[in-house]
Every structure is written in structure tokens, then in C-alpha cells.
Tab-separated table of C-alpha atoms in Angstrom:
chain	number	residue	atom	x	y	z
U	173	MET	CA	111.381	11.485	-37.032
U	174	THR	CA	111.254	11.661	-40.796
U	175	ASP	CA	107.823	11.835	-42.276
U	176	SER	CA	107.119	10.440	-45.673
U	177	LEU	CA	104.582	12.681	-47.284
U	178	PRO	CA	102.942	11.082	-50.277
U	179	GLN	CA	103.834	12.747	-53.534
U	180	GLN	CA	101.142	15.314	-54.234
U	181	ARG	CA	100.376	15.413	-57.915
U	182	HIS	CA	98.788	18.835	-57.875
U	183	GLU	CA	99.101	22.066	-55.993
U	184	GLY	CA	96.257	22.508	-53.527
U	185	ALA	CA	95.656	18.787	-53.041
U	186	PRO	CA	94.729	17.798	-49.479
U	187	ARG	CA	97.602	16.938	-47.181
U	188	PRO	CA	97.365	14.221	-44.533
U	189	GLU	CA	97.333	15.297	-40.911
U	190	PRO	CA	100.317	13.965	-38.948
U	191	LEU	CA	99.735	11.644	-36.007
U	192	ARG	CA	101.736	11.717	-32.784
U	193	PHE	CA	104.739	9.352	-33.025
U	194	PHE	CA	103.853	8.469	-36.648
U	195	GLY	CA	103.923	11.712	-38.602
U	196	THR	CA	102.359	10.988	-41.985
U	197	THR	CA	103.807	7.481	-42.341
U	198	TRP	CA	100.300	6.120	-41.716
U	199	VAL	CA	99.132	7.196	-45.197
U	200	ASP	CA	101.147	4.590	-47.116
U	201	ARG	CA	102.252	2.635	-44.044
U	202	ASP	CA	105.890	3.131	-44.922
U	203	GLY	CA	108.857	4.867	-43.340
U	204	GLY	CA	109.062	2.558	-40.346
U	205	TYR	CA	105.325	2.575	-39.659
U	206	THR	CA	105.272	-1.040	-38.466
U	207	LEU	CA	108.259	-0.527	-36.180
U	208	ARG	CA	106.745	2.641	-34.776
U	209	ARG	CA	103.472	0.848	-34.090
U	210	ALA	CA	105.296	-1.995	-32.358
U	211	GLY	CA	107.288	0.540	-30.342
U	212	VAL	CA	104.181	2.453	-29.262
U	213	THR	CA	102.491	-0.816	-28.306
U	214	LEU	CA	105.411	-2.017	-26.183
U	215	VAL	CA	106.141	1.339	-24.556
U	216	ALA	CA	102.474	1.942	-23.696
U	217	LEU	CA	102.189	-1.499	-22.121
U	218	ALA	CA	105.468	-1.149	-20.225
U	219	ALA	CA	104.491	2.305	-18.953
U	220	ALA	CA	101.051	1.023	-17.851
U	221	VAL	CA	102.622	-1.892	-15.973
U	222	THR	CA	105.200	0.409	-14.367
U	223	GLY	CA	102.453	2.839	-13.368
U	224	ALA	CA	100.403	0.018	-11.855
U	225	LEU	CA	103.425	-1.125	-9.842
U	226	LEU	CA	104.004	2.406	-8.572
U	227	LEU	CA	100.357	2.669	-7.548
U	228	ARG	CA	100.690	-0.653	-5.737
U	229	PHE	CA	103.692	0.659	-3.814
U	230	GLY	CA	101.635	3.722	-2.897
U	231	TYR	CA	98.793	1.516	-1.718
U	232	GLN	CA	101.235	-0.536	0.364
U	233	GLY	CA	102.429	2.746	1.882
U	234	LEU	CA	98.855	3.484	2.911
U	235	ALA	CA	98.614	0.013	4.466
U	236	ILE	CA	101.868	0.519	6.378
U	237	ALA	CA	100.644	3.909	7.599
U	238	GLU	CA	97.447	2.204	8.788
U	239	VAL	CA	95.187	4.971	7.477
U	240	GLY	CA	92.156	2.713	7.604
U	241	GLY	CA	90.099	0.662	5.225
U	242	VAL	CA	87.828	3.511	4.140
U	243	ILE	CA	90.687	5.725	2.941
U	244	SER	CA	92.386	2.810	1.188
U	245	ALA	CA	89.128	1.892	-0.538
U	246	LEU	CA	88.556	5.517	-1.592
U	247	VAL	CA	92.026	5.687	-3.141
U	248	VAL	CA	91.468	2.460	-5.092
U	249	VAL	CA	88.026	3.597	-6.295
U	250	MET	CA	89.384	7.039	-7.257
U	251	PHE	CA	92.203	5.603	-9.367
U	252	ALA	CA	89.897	3.019	-10.944
U	253	ALA	CA	87.254	5.628	-11.831
U	254	CYS	CA	89.815	8.096	-13.166
U	255	SER	CA	91.478	5.349	-15.223
U	256	ALA	CA	88.125	4.315	-16.706
U	257	LEU	CA	87.254	7.928	-17.585
U	258	ALA	CA	90.716	8.515	-19.044
U	259	PHE	CA	90.449	5.335	-21.138
U	260	ARG	CA	87.020	6.334	-22.455
U	261	SER	CA	88.109	9.897	-23.225
U	262	THR	CA	91.291	8.784	-24.980
U	263	TRP	CA	89.487	6.094	-26.982
U	264	LYS	CA	86.824	8.596	-28.026
U	265	GLY	CA	89.594	10.933	-29.202
U	266	PHE	CA	90.876	8.190	-31.513
U	267	THR	CA	87.495	7.700	-33.167
U	268	ARG	CA	86.018	11.191	-33.509
U	269	ARG	CA	86.904	14.842	-33.342
U	270	PRO	CA	85.832	17.006	-30.431
U	271	GLU	CA	82.598	18.840	-31.110
U	272	PRO	CA	83.154	22.401	-32.343
U	273	ASN	CA	80.869	23.862	-29.694
U	274	ALA	CA	82.411	21.823	-26.850
U	275	ASP	CA	83.142	23.688	-23.635
U	276	PRO	CA	86.911	24.290	-23.268
U	277	ALA	CA	86.554	24.457	-19.474
U	278	ALA	CA	85.172	20.917	-19.457
U	279	ALA	CA	88.125	19.720	-21.524
U	280	ARG	CA	90.549	21.393	-19.108
U	281	SER	CA	88.867	19.789	-16.108
U	282	LEU	CA	89.072	16.394	-17.805
U	283	GLN	CA	92.852	16.829	-18.157
U	284	SER	CA	93.355	16.431	-14.414
U	285	ILE	CA	91.212	13.282	-14.393
U	286	LYS	CA	93.234	11.906	-17.308
U	287	THR	CA	96.433	12.700	-15.407
U	288	ILE	CA	95.271	10.811	-12.341
U	289	GLY	CA	93.968	7.953	-14.495
U	290	PHE	CA	97.098	7.765	-16.635
U	291	ILE	CA	96.931	3.961	-16.686
U	292	GLY	CA	93.635	4.142	-18.602
U	293	THR	CA	95.193	6.453	-21.172
U	294	LEU	CA	98.195	4.163	-21.591
U	295	LEU	CA	95.969	1.101	-21.945
U	296	ALA	CA	93.907	2.872	-24.621
U	297	TRP	CA	97.114	3.605	-26.566
U	298	PHE	CA	98.252	0.009	-26.122
U	299	ILE	CA	94.993	-1.578	-27.277
U	300	ARG	CA	94.510	0.790	-30.223
U	301	SER	CA	98.081	0.382	-31.440
U	302	LEU	CA	97.579	-3.384	-31.706
U	303	SER	CA	95.367	-2.824	-34.773
U	304	GLU	CA	96.445	0.580	-36.151
U	305	ALA	CA	98.203	3.794	-35.275
U	306	PRO	CA	96.033	5.487	-32.631
U	307	GLY	CA	93.787	7.925	-34.479
U	308	GLU	CA	94.645	6.517	-37.911
U	309	LYS	CA	91.139	5.400	-38.843
U	310	LEU	CA	89.668	8.841	-38.172
U	311	ARG	CA	92.433	10.664	-40.056
U	312	ARG	CA	92.366	8.164	-42.942
U	313	THR	CA	88.597	8.553	-43.369
U	314	GLU	CA	88.891	12.341	-43.381
U	315	TYR	CA	91.886	12.328	-45.739
U	316	GLU	CA	90.233	9.950	-48.220
U	317	ARG	CA	87.025	12.005	-48.186
U	318	GLU	CA	88.981	15.229	-48.787
U	319	SER	CA	91.017	13.585	-51.567
U	320	GLU	CA	87.875	12.291	-53.252
U	321	LEU	CA	86.231	15.725	-53.103
U	322	TYR	CA	89.398	17.325	-54.448
U	323	GLU	CA	89.571	14.869	-57.351
U	324	ARG	CA	85.906	15.481	-58.189
U	325	ARG	CA	86.411	19.251	-58.175
U	326	ARG	CA	89.575	18.907	-60.207
U	327	ALA	CA	87.960	16.581	-62.760
U	328	ALA	CA	85.088	19.021	-63.205
U	329	ARG	CA	87.578	21.779	-64.070
U	330	THR	CA	89.809	19.893	-66.518
U	331	GLY	CA	89.811	20.409	-70.227
U	332	ASN	CA	89.056	23.336	-72.471
U	333	PRO	CA	85.690	24.883	-71.548
U	334	ALA	CA	85.165	26.038	-75.136
U	335	ALA	CA	85.633	22.487	-76.411
U	336	ARG	CA	83.143	21.168	-73.873
U	337	ALA	CA	80.611	23.803	-74.932
U	338	ALA	CA	81.130	22.905	-78.615
U	339	LYS	CA	80.714	19.217	-77.804
U	340	LYS	CA	77.440	19.921	-76.001
U	341	ARG	CA	76.186	21.998	-78.957
U	342	SER	CA	77.067	19.279	-81.461
U	343	GLY	CA	75.404	16.680	-79.233
U	344	LYS	CA	72.200	18.733	-79.061
U	345	ALA	CA	72.212	19.307	-82.838
U	346	GLY	CA	72.453	15.549	-83.435
U	347	LYS	CA	69.491	14.886	-81.166
U	348	ARG	CA	67.204	17.281	-83.088
U	349	ARG	CA	67.425	15.331	-86.325
């Protein structure tokens, strides 16, 4: 995957954070960004449908084994709940960063739920990629804020400080008259 980093005009300027499957093509939406988004959308949907079919075959296996209605219902509820939690967790990851004081053990325990509820994760990727690269809005907001701060700091430092001081002195002298 070739990433197209925007041309940085100055050393020390903020650099965009790469996104999974997109690199930094999201910044200018070039370098195959549209094709990548279409690919992510189609693959996520196809994987979710395939996963649902595999779960259906598993459920049919439970029916053939005649394990009982309670066990079958528990399996359906477990996969539905895990998929909902995985969807919510994945969607939240697209819109905001994890809190700095978040418990790493809780994140690790959520990984197993997201693995079981993989269909929810895939559906979150599918839905988000219909409008943008998943996580793009968050990264774009952060990148634009950092770029704006950098430009403000840089503009405050430009020019000859002695000339600015002389300009201020001449401006004050003119006001006294």
C-alpha cells in the first residue's frame, strides 16, 4: 500500500496519522482512497454475511444434535449480545480516542467479546465506510487542529524580531503626538 503523505512545507509540521487499510490517503482523498473505501465496504459486508451463514450452520448443528430450546436460545442471545457490544465498541473507537486513564484489563476482556461478536465489528466497518474511511473524522479533526496550532505558532515566530520591536516603538511614538 503506497501512502501519499501531503507535502509538508516546514520541518516540524504535524503529520497525519495513518488509518488501517487507508494509510494517509484520507488527508487529500487521493491515492486510491475511493477504491479502498469501496473495497472495505464490500469486504466488510461480505465477511459479515459469510459469518452470519456460518453461525446459522452452527445453529442448525445444535438443532440436529437436539440440545434443547434453552441452550439454542442462550447461544442466539450470546451471539446477539456480543455482536451488539462489539458494534458499539468499534463504533466508539471510530469517533473518539480511548480515555488515557482507561483500565487495560477491561480493554483486554472486551477483546474476547469483540471476537465472539465479530459480526457487529464487521457491520460497524461496513456502515462507517459508506460515508468515510472508518476513523477518518476523528483523525481529520485532530490533524486540522494540530495544523492550525502549528500555523499559529509558526506565524507568531516569523519575521525579524528587531524589526517588529522597531515597528512597535514607531507606532507608540506616533500615538503620543
